[in-house]
Coordinates of C-alpha atoms in Angstrom, one line a residue:
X1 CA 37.9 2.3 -27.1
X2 CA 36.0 5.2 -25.3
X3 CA 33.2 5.0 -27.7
X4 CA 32.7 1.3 -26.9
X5 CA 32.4 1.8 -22.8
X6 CA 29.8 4.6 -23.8
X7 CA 27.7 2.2 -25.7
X8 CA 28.1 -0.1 -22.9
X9 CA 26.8 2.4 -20.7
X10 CA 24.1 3.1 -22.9
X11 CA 23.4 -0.5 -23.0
X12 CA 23.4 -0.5 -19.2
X13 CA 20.9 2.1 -18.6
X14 CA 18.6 0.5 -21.7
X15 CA 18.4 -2.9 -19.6
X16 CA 17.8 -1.0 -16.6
X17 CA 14.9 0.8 -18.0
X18 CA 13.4 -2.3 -19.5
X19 CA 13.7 -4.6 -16.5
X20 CA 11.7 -0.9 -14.9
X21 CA 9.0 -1.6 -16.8
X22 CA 9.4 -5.4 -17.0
X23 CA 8.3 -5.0 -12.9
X24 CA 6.0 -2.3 -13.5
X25 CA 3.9 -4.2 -15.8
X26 CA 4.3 -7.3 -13.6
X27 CA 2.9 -5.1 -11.1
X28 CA 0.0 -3.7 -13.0
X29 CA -1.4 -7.7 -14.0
X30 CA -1.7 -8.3 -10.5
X31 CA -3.1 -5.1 -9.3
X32 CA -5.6 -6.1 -12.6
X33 CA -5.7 -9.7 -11.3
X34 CA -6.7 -8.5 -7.8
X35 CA -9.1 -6.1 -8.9
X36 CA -11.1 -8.2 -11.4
X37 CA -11.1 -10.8 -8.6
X38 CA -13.0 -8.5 -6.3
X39 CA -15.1 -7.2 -9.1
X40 CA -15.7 -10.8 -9.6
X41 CA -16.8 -11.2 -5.6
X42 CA -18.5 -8.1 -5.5
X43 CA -21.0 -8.8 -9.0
X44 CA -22.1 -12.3 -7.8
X45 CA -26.4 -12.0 -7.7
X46 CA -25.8 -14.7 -4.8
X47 CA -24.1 -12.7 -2.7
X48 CA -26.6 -10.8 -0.2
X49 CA -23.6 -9.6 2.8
X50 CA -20.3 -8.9 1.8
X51 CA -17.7 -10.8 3.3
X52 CA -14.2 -9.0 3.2
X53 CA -12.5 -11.5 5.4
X54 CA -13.8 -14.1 2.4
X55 CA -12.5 -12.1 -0.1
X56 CA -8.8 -11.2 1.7
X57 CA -8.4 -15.1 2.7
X58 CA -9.7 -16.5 -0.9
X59 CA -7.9 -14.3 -3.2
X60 CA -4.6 -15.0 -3.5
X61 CA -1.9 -12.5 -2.8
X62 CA -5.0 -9.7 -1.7
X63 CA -4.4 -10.0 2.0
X64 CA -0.6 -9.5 1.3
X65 CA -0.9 -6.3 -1.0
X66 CA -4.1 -5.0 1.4
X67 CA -1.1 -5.6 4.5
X68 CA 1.3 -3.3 2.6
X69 CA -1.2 -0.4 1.9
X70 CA -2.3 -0.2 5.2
X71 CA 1.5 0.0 6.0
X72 CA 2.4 2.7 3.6
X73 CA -1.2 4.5 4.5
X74 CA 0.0 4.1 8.0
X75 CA 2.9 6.4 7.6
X76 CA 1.4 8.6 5.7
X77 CA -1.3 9.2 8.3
X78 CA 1.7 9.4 11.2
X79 CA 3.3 12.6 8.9
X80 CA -0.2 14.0 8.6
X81 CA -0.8 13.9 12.6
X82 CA 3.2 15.1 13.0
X83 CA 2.4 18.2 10.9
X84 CA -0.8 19.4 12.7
X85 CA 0.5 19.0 16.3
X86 CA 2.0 22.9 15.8
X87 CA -1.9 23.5 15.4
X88 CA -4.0 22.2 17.6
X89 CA -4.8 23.5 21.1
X90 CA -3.0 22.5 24.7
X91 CA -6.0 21.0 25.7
X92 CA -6.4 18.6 22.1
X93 CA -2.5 17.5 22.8
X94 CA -3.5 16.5 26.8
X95 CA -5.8 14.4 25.2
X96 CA -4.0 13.3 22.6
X97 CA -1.3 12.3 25.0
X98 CA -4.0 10.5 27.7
X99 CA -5.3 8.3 24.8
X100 CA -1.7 7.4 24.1
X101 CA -1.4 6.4 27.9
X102 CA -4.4 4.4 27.6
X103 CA -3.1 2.2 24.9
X104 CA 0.4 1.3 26.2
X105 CA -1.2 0.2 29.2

């Protein structure tokens, strides 16, 4: 009987793993599937101005994944700025702090 539950274990983490990569791959054909789309935009001859709003309202799912990045990118830029404030002057964190006025207001 042990041996059984450890197989079903087994079997457990094996289904795990393959619905992991089931997602990642998922993931991968749209990130493809956005990127050829854009590629697409990007190589018409016709095309003199680019048009990102065109491209972000015409692609489907592009805005959505584009609205996530910035997101994530967001944060990433808010731990950046956290870890310099120990570095920069008095005088750069007065400012700082005026432009933060200047914005909730």
């Amino acid at each position: 009987m042990p041996r059984k539950s450890a197989t079903t274990s087994e079997e457990k983490e094996t289904e795990g793993s393959t619905e992991y990569v089931k997602k990642q791959d998922a993931e991968i054909d749209h990130l493809n599937r956005l990127l050829a789309a854009v590629l697409t935009y990007l190589s018409d001859d016709e095309i003199e101005e680019i048009d990102i709003d065109y491209l972000l309202n015409n692609t489907d799912g592009l805005r959505e994944w584009w609205d996530q990045y910035r997101e994530q990118n967001r944060k990433q830029i808010e731990q950046e700025i956290k870890k310099s404030l120990s570095v920069l002057s008095l005088e750069e964190l007065e400012s700082i702090r005026e432009k933060i006025k200047e914005k909730r207001m």
